[in-house]
Each structure stands twice: as C-alpha cells, then as structure tokens.
Coordinates of C-alpha atoms in Angstrom, one line a residue:
M248 CA 51.3 37.4 -36.7
M249 CA 52.1 39.1 -32.5
H250 CA 55.6 40.3 -34.7
L251 CA 53.4 41.6 -37.3
R252 CA 51.0 43.7 -35.1
S253 CA 54.0 45.3 -33.1
T254 CA 55.5 46.4 -36.8
L255 CA 52.2 47.5 -37.6
F256 CA 52.0 49.8 -34.6
A257 CA 55.3 50.7 -34.8
L258 CA 54.8 51.8 -38.4
L259 CA 51.3 53.5 -37.6
L260 CA 53.4 55.7 -34.8
G261 CA 55.7 57.1 -37.1
I262 CA 53.7 57.3 -39.7
G263 CA 51.6 59.9 -37.0
M264 CA 54.8 61.5 -35.4
L265 CA 55.1 62.5 -39.2
W266 CA 52.5 63.3 -39.5
S267 CA 52.5 66.1 -36.7
T268 CA 55.7 67.6 -38.4
W269 CA 54.3 68.6 -41.0
A270 CA 50.7 69.3 -40.1
F271 CA 52.8 72.3 -38.1
A272 CA 55.8 73.5 -40.4
L273 CA 56.2 77.4 -38.7
T274 CA 54.4 79.8 -40.7
I275 CA 55.9 83.1 -41.4
A276 CA 54.2 86.3 -41.8
P277 CA 56.7 89.1 -42.9
T278 CA 54.9 92.7 -41.2
T279 CA 55.4 96.2 -40.4
N280 CA 51.5 96.2 -39.0
T281 CA 52.3 97.3 -36.1
S282 CA 48.9 96.2 -34.7
A283 CA 49.5 92.6 -35.5
L284 CA 52.8 92.3 -34.4
G285 CA 51.0 93.7 -31.3
A286 CA 48.6 91.2 -31.3
A287 CA 50.9 88.3 -32.0
L288 CA 53.5 89.3 -28.9
G289 CA 50.9 88.4 -26.1
G290 CA 50.1 90.4 -22.9
G291 CA 46.2 90.4 -21.2
G292 CA 44.7 89.9 -17.5
L293 CA 47.4 92.4 -16.0
L294 CA 49.2 93.7 -19.1
T295 CA 48.2 95.8 -21.9
I296 CA 50.0 96.2 -24.8
N297 CA 49.4 99.8 -26.0
S298 CA 51.7 100.4 -29.3
V299 CA 54.3 99.1 -30.4
T300 CA 56.8 100.9 -32.8
I301 CA 59.4 99.7 -35.0
N302 CA 62.8 101.6 -35.0
N303 CA 65.0 100.6 -36.7
G304 CA 65.4 97.6 -39.5
A305 CA 64.1 96.9 -42.8
S306 CA 60.3 95.7 -43.2
S307 CA 61.8 92.4 -44.0
Q308 CA 63.2 91.9 -40.9
F309 CA 59.9 91.9 -39.1
G310 CA 57.2 89.3 -38.8
T311 CA 54.7 87.4 -37.0
Y312 CA 54.6 83.1 -36.9
T313 CA 52.9 80.2 -36.3
G314 CA 53.4 76.8 -35.1
F315 CA 56.9 76.3 -34.2
T316 CA 55.5 73.3 -32.5
S317 CA 58.0 70.2 -34.2
P318 CA 60.2 68.6 -31.0
P319 CA 62.2 68.8 -29.4
V320 CA 62.5 72.8 -29.3
T321 CA 58.6 75.1 -29.6
I322 CA 57.5 77.7 -28.3
G323 CA 54.0 79.6 -28.8
D324 CA 53.2 82.0 -31.4
G325 CA 54.5 85.9 -31.6
V326 CA 56.5 87.8 -33.5
V327 CA 59.7 87.6 -34.8
L328 CA 62.6 89.6 -35.4
S329 CA 66.1 88.6 -37.8
T330 CA 69.2 90.2 -39.4
G331 CA 67.8 88.9 -42.7
Q332 CA 64.7 88.0 -44.0
V333 CA 61.9 87.0 -42.2
V334 CA 61.1 84.9 -44.6
Q335 CA 63.9 82.5 -44.6
T336 CA 64.2 81.4 -40.8
T337 CA 61.9 78.4 -42.0
P338 CA 64.1 74.7 -42.9
G339 CA 64.4 75.0 -46.3
F340 CA 66.5 78.1 -45.9
N341 CA 69.5 75.5 -44.9
N342 CA 72.0 74.8 -46.3
G343 CA 73.5 72.1 -44.2
L344 CA 77.2 74.4 -44.7
Q345 CA 79.0 75.8 -42.1
G346 CA 81.5 79.1 -42.8
P347 CA 81.0 81.7 -45.1
G348 CA 78.3 80.2 -47.5
S349 CA 75.9 79.5 -45.2
T350 CA 72.2 80.3 -45.7
P351 CA 70.3 82.5 -44.4
S352 CA 72.1 85.2 -45.0
T353 CA 71.2 88.9 -46.2
N354 CA 72.8 92.4 -46.4
T355 CA 69.8 94.1 -45.1
G356 CA 71.9 97.6 -45.7
Q357 CA 70.8 99.0 -42.0
P358 CA 72.8 99.7 -39.3
G359 CA 73.0 99.2 -36.3
T360 CA 72.0 101.1 -33.3
A361 CA 72.9 103.8 -30.7
A362 CA 72.3 101.2 -27.6
F363 CA 72.8 98.3 -29.6
D364 CA 76.5 99.7 -29.4
A365 CA 77.1 101.8 -26.4
Y366 CA 76.0 98.7 -24.4
G367 CA 77.8 95.8 -26.9
A368 CA 81.5 97.5 -26.4
G369 CA 82.0 95.9 -23.3
N370 CA 79.2 93.1 -22.6
I371 CA 79.6 91.4 -25.8
E372 CA 82.3 89.8 -26.7
N373 CA 85.0 90.5 -29.3
F374 CA 82.6 93.3 -29.7
S375 CA 83.7 95.8 -32.8
D376 CA 80.2 97.0 -34.3
S377 CA 76.6 96.2 -34.8
N378 CA 75.2 96.1 -38.7
D379 CA 71.1 95.2 -40.0
V380 CA 70.0 95.8 -36.5
A381 CA 66.1 94.8 -35.7
S382 CA 64.5 97.6 -33.2
M383 CA 60.4 97.1 -32.0
T384 CA 59.6 98.7 -29.2
V385 CA 56.5 97.5 -26.8
A386 CA 54.8 100.8 -24.9
F387 CA 52.3 98.9 -22.0
T388 CA 50.7 99.4 -19.7
L389 CA 50.0 96.9 -15.8
S390 CA 47.3 97.8 -13.8
A391 CA 48.8 96.7 -10.9
P392 CA 52.5 96.0 -9.8
S393 CA 53.8 92.7 -11.5
Q394 CA 56.7 91.0 -12.2
V395 CA 56.4 90.7 -16.9
G396 CA 58.3 87.8 -18.7
F397 CA 58.5 86.4 -22.2
D398 CA 59.6 83.4 -23.6
F399 CA 61.5 83.6 -26.9
I400 CA 64.4 81.5 -28.3
F401 CA 67.2 83.1 -30.2
G402 CA 69.1 81.1 -33.2
S403 CA 72.2 82.2 -35.2
I404 CA 73.7 80.8 -38.7
E405 CA 77.0 82.3 -37.3
H406 CA 77.4 78.9 -35.4
P407 CA 79.6 76.3 -35.0
E408 CA 82.2 78.4 -37.3
F409 CA 82.4 82.3 -35.9
T410 CA 81.4 82.0 -32.3
S411 CA 83.8 84.2 -31.4
D412 CA 84.1 86.5 -34.0
F413 CA 80.8 86.7 -35.4
T414 CA 79.1 87.4 -32.2
D415 CA 74.9 87.8 -33.3
A416 CA 73.4 88.7 -30.3
F417 CA 69.7 89.2 -28.7
L418 CA 68.9 92.6 -26.1
A419 CA 65.7 94.0 -24.6
F420 CA 65.5 97.6 -22.7
L421 CA 63.2 98.1 -20.1
N422 CA 62.3 101.8 -19.2
G423 CA 64.8 103.4 -21.2
S424 CA 67.9 103.0 -23.5
A425 CA 70.6 102.8 -21.3
S426 CA 73.2 99.9 -20.5
A427 CA 71.7 99.2 -17.3
N428 CA 68.2 98.8 -19.1
Q429 CA 69.4 95.4 -20.4
I430 CA 67.4 92.9 -19.4
V431 CA 67.9 89.4 -20.8
F432 CA 70.9 87.4 -19.9
D433 CA 71.9 83.8 -20.1
A434 CA 72.9 81.8 -17.1
A435 CA 76.7 83.4 -16.4
N436 CA 75.5 86.9 -16.4
N437 CA 76.4 87.7 -20.0
P438 CA 74.1 88.9 -23.4
V439 CA 72.4 86.6 -25.4
Q440 CA 74.7 86.2 -27.8
V441 CA 76.1 83.8 -31.0
G442 CA 79.3 81.5 -28.1
V443 CA 79.6 82.3 -24.9
S444 CA 76.0 81.7 -24.2
F445 CA 75.0 79.4 -27.1
A446 CA 77.5 76.9 -24.8
S447 CA 75.3 76.6 -22.2
A448 CA 72.3 76.3 -23.4
L449 CA 73.0 75.2 -27.3
T450 CA 70.7 72.6 -28.8
T451 CA 71.2 71.8 -32.9
S452 CA 68.2 69.7 -33.1
D453 CA 65.6 72.0 -34.5
T454 CA 63.4 70.8 -36.6
N455 CA 61.0 73.7 -37.4
T456 CA 64.1 76.4 -38.3
A457 CA 67.0 77.3 -40.6
F458 CA 69.0 77.3 -37.2
G459 CA 69.1 73.6 -37.1
D460 CA 71.7 71.0 -37.6
P461 CA 74.6 72.0 -37.7
H462 CA 73.8 75.3 -36.1
G463 CA 72.6 76.7 -33.3
L464 CA 69.3 78.0 -30.9
V465 CA 68.8 79.0 -27.5
K466 CA 65.4 78.4 -25.6
L467 CA 65.1 80.7 -22.9
Q468 CA 62.1 83.2 -20.6
T469 CA 63.0 86.4 -19.0
F470 CA 61.8 87.8 -15.8
T471 CA 62.3 91.2 -14.5
F472 CA 64.1 90.9 -11.2
N473 CA 61.3 92.8 -9.5
Q474 CA 57.9 93.5 -10.1
L475 CA 57.2 96.7 -11.7
S476 CA 54.8 99.5 -11.0
A477 CA 51.5 100.3 -11.4
G478 CA 51.2 102.4 -15.1
S479 CA 53.3 103.1 -18.3
H480 CA 56.3 101.1 -19.3
T481 CA 58.3 100.2 -22.7
L482 CA 60.4 97.1 -23.7
N483 CA 62.5 97.5 -26.5
F484 CA 63.7 94.4 -28.6
Q485 CA 66.7 94.4 -30.2
V486 CA 68.8 91.4 -32.7
G487 CA 71.6 92.4 -34.6
D488 CA 74.2 91.2 -36.5
V489 CA 78.3 92.2 -34.5
N490 CA 80.7 92.9 -36.3
D491 CA 79.8 92.3 -40.3
H492 CA 76.2 92.4 -42.2
I493 CA 76.2 88.6 -42.7
L494 CA 75.0 85.0 -41.6
D495 CA 71.9 85.8 -40.2
S496 CA 70.5 85.2 -36.7
A497 CA 66.8 85.8 -35.5
V498 CA 64.8 86.0 -31.9
F499 CA 61.3 84.5 -31.5
I500 CA 59.2 86.2 -28.7
S501 CA 56.5 84.8 -27.7
N502 CA 53.8 84.8 -24.5
F503 CA 55.0 88.1 -22.8
R504 CA 52.5 88.2 -20.1
A505 CA 52.0 90.2 -16.3
E506 CA 53.2 87.4 -13.7
A507 CA 55.2 85.7 -11.1
G508 CA 58.3 83.9 -12.7
T509 CA 62.0 83.0 -11.2
P510 CA 63.7 86.6 -12.0
G511 CA 66.1 87.0 -14.4
T512 CA 66.4 84.7 -17.8
T513 CA 66.0 80.5 -17.1
P514 CA 64.9 77.6 -18.9
T515 CA 61.4 77.2 -19.9
V516 CA 59.6 74.5 -19.1
P517 CA 58.5 72.1 -22.3
E518 CA 55.4 73.5 -24.5
P519 CA 51.7 71.3 -23.3
S520 CA 52.1 69.7 -28.1
T521 CA 55.8 68.9 -26.8
V522 CA 54.6 67.4 -23.3
L523 CA 51.4 65.6 -25.6
L524 CA 53.5 64.2 -27.8
L525 CA 56.4 62.9 -25.7
G526 CA 54.2 61.3 -23.4
A527 CA 52.1 59.4 -26.8
G528 CA 55.4 58.3 -27.8
L529 CA 56.8 57.1 -24.7
V530 CA 52.8 55.1 -24.2
A531 CA 53.1 53.8 -27.2
L532 CA 56.3 52.2 -26.8
G533 CA 55.4 50.7 -23.4
F534 CA 52.4 49.2 -25.2
A535 CA 53.9 47.5 -27.5
R536 CA 57.3 46.1 -25.9
Y537 CA 54.0 45.2 -24.1
R538 CA 52.4 42.9 -26.8
M539 CA 56.1 41.6 -27.7
S540 CA 56.0 40.1 -24.3
V541 CA 52.9 38.0 -23.5
P542 CA 53.6 35.0 -24.8
R543 CA 52.2 33.6 -28.8
G544 CA 49.6 31.3 -27.5
R545 CA 48.1 34.2 -25.5
G546 CA 45.4 36.4 -28.2

C-alpha cells in the first residue's frame, strides 16, 4: 500500500510538472507597433520610456513575448529581436540538426548597420560583416540619477557547429553609436557573441525556445557601470548575423529598469516561478522519501 501511494504521488508530481510546461508555453506576437514594444520592455519608477524607434530590419524581426517560464531557463515577459523571424523562435522550429541544415534559418535580405560593422571589426571574433540586423532604439528619461539595467537571453542556431566562423552577436549602445558606447559584455569582457561568450555561460537545456539542444543560449543581465544623470537618454539594441545571412539568432529583453545593480554583464538570479517550481519539486521528493521510509505497520 505504501509503495502504491508513493508511486501515485510521483506520478501526480510528474503530471503537474508537465502541465506547468504546457500551461506556460512561450507565446510570440510579431509587431512593429512601437508603443507595444515600449510597454513590453518595462520601465516605471525613476525610468520612463518615452519612445521606441525601429532603425533597421524587416517587420518579421521584432515582437513581444510572454510565457518564457519553463525551467530551467526563465525570464520575464518582454521584447524579442531576431536575425530571422521572431515567430520561429519557439521550440517547434528546432529540427534537431547541426550545421547548415539547422532551423530556424531565414535570410531576411536586410543589411547590417554602420554601428554594428564599426564595432564588430575590432571586437567580434573573425568579424567580416553584419547582416539581417534588427536594430531598435529606446528613448527614456530618468527622474533622478541612477544606474539602469535589463535582463536578456541571447540564443543562436549557429551553436555548436559554427562557433568561430559565424559569430552572431547582441550589442547595446548607450547614448550614442560609437564603439565606446557599447555596454554588453561577457565575463571575459568580450561582446556577447556565438563562441567565446557561449563558452562561459552556455546552456543547451532550454525548453522554451528553438535554441535548446543541440543549440544553445546564454542568460545574463547588464547594468551600467555608473549612474546616469537625470534627464534624457537613449539605448539602442542590435542583434545580427555575422559573416552570413542564415542560421538565426535572437535576443529576448526584459525588465528594463532604473536601480542599483552589479556593474557590467553578469548572470541573473532565478525567476520566482523557477524557484517556486523547483522548491515544490524538492519538497515533494522529500515527502515521498519520508513516506517510503515509514515501516509498513504504521498508517
């Protein structure tokens, strides 16, 4: 009887975890509506988002997302930019292949940007040119001096086959487009790109997107090193294919905010939903072990 109860409990736990995955599936809403993009980014408190401008890319490369909540990798709702089609960032578009036959893979026919090319030439590994760049600028105001930060996930189909030759990258330029204005770096002070960045923070275990096994993604957060002055500022996000037009990469950006944080780009703390789900699982497993340890003559 005790063994049957434990088995049933484990079965119910498994069903519950599967339900949580189904119930919180990633939903993508392609849009170039700048009001919707600004609202999805965050803001509030000291930080007011005044406007969003799309600078480069096809309409298919921009959107909002919800439901990035299936462990082990989670992030709050926000904005997604892709070098291909944002609707193809969900798991069903990962065909499980490595190499040039991998999907998702879209040539949007869009160019790179001058800022991406100028920065990439001296900073991105084996850089020749950028293509299919999705570029979006956020104009915001601070009511008082503050650091600003945001959470992001950068994933790529280029991994693991092309981690040195086609080094797609995510860049963010604060208050200008010069190379010195780029503020997103990995732990080794390299720009966030396929290859060296992935080596330090890579996971292939994501279950939300097309960037799960055999591909990969990194989850990080960025804070400015210094407080920004009160007043008007701009932040330009760019994600681009490097040295080709295929094998898509994308960035999910969330929780753009004004607050004190660890300067630079660092790992984020787990989302509350992840902590709760993992905690529930541990409690359930502990309870099951306890029930199994009780002698049969009791209860």
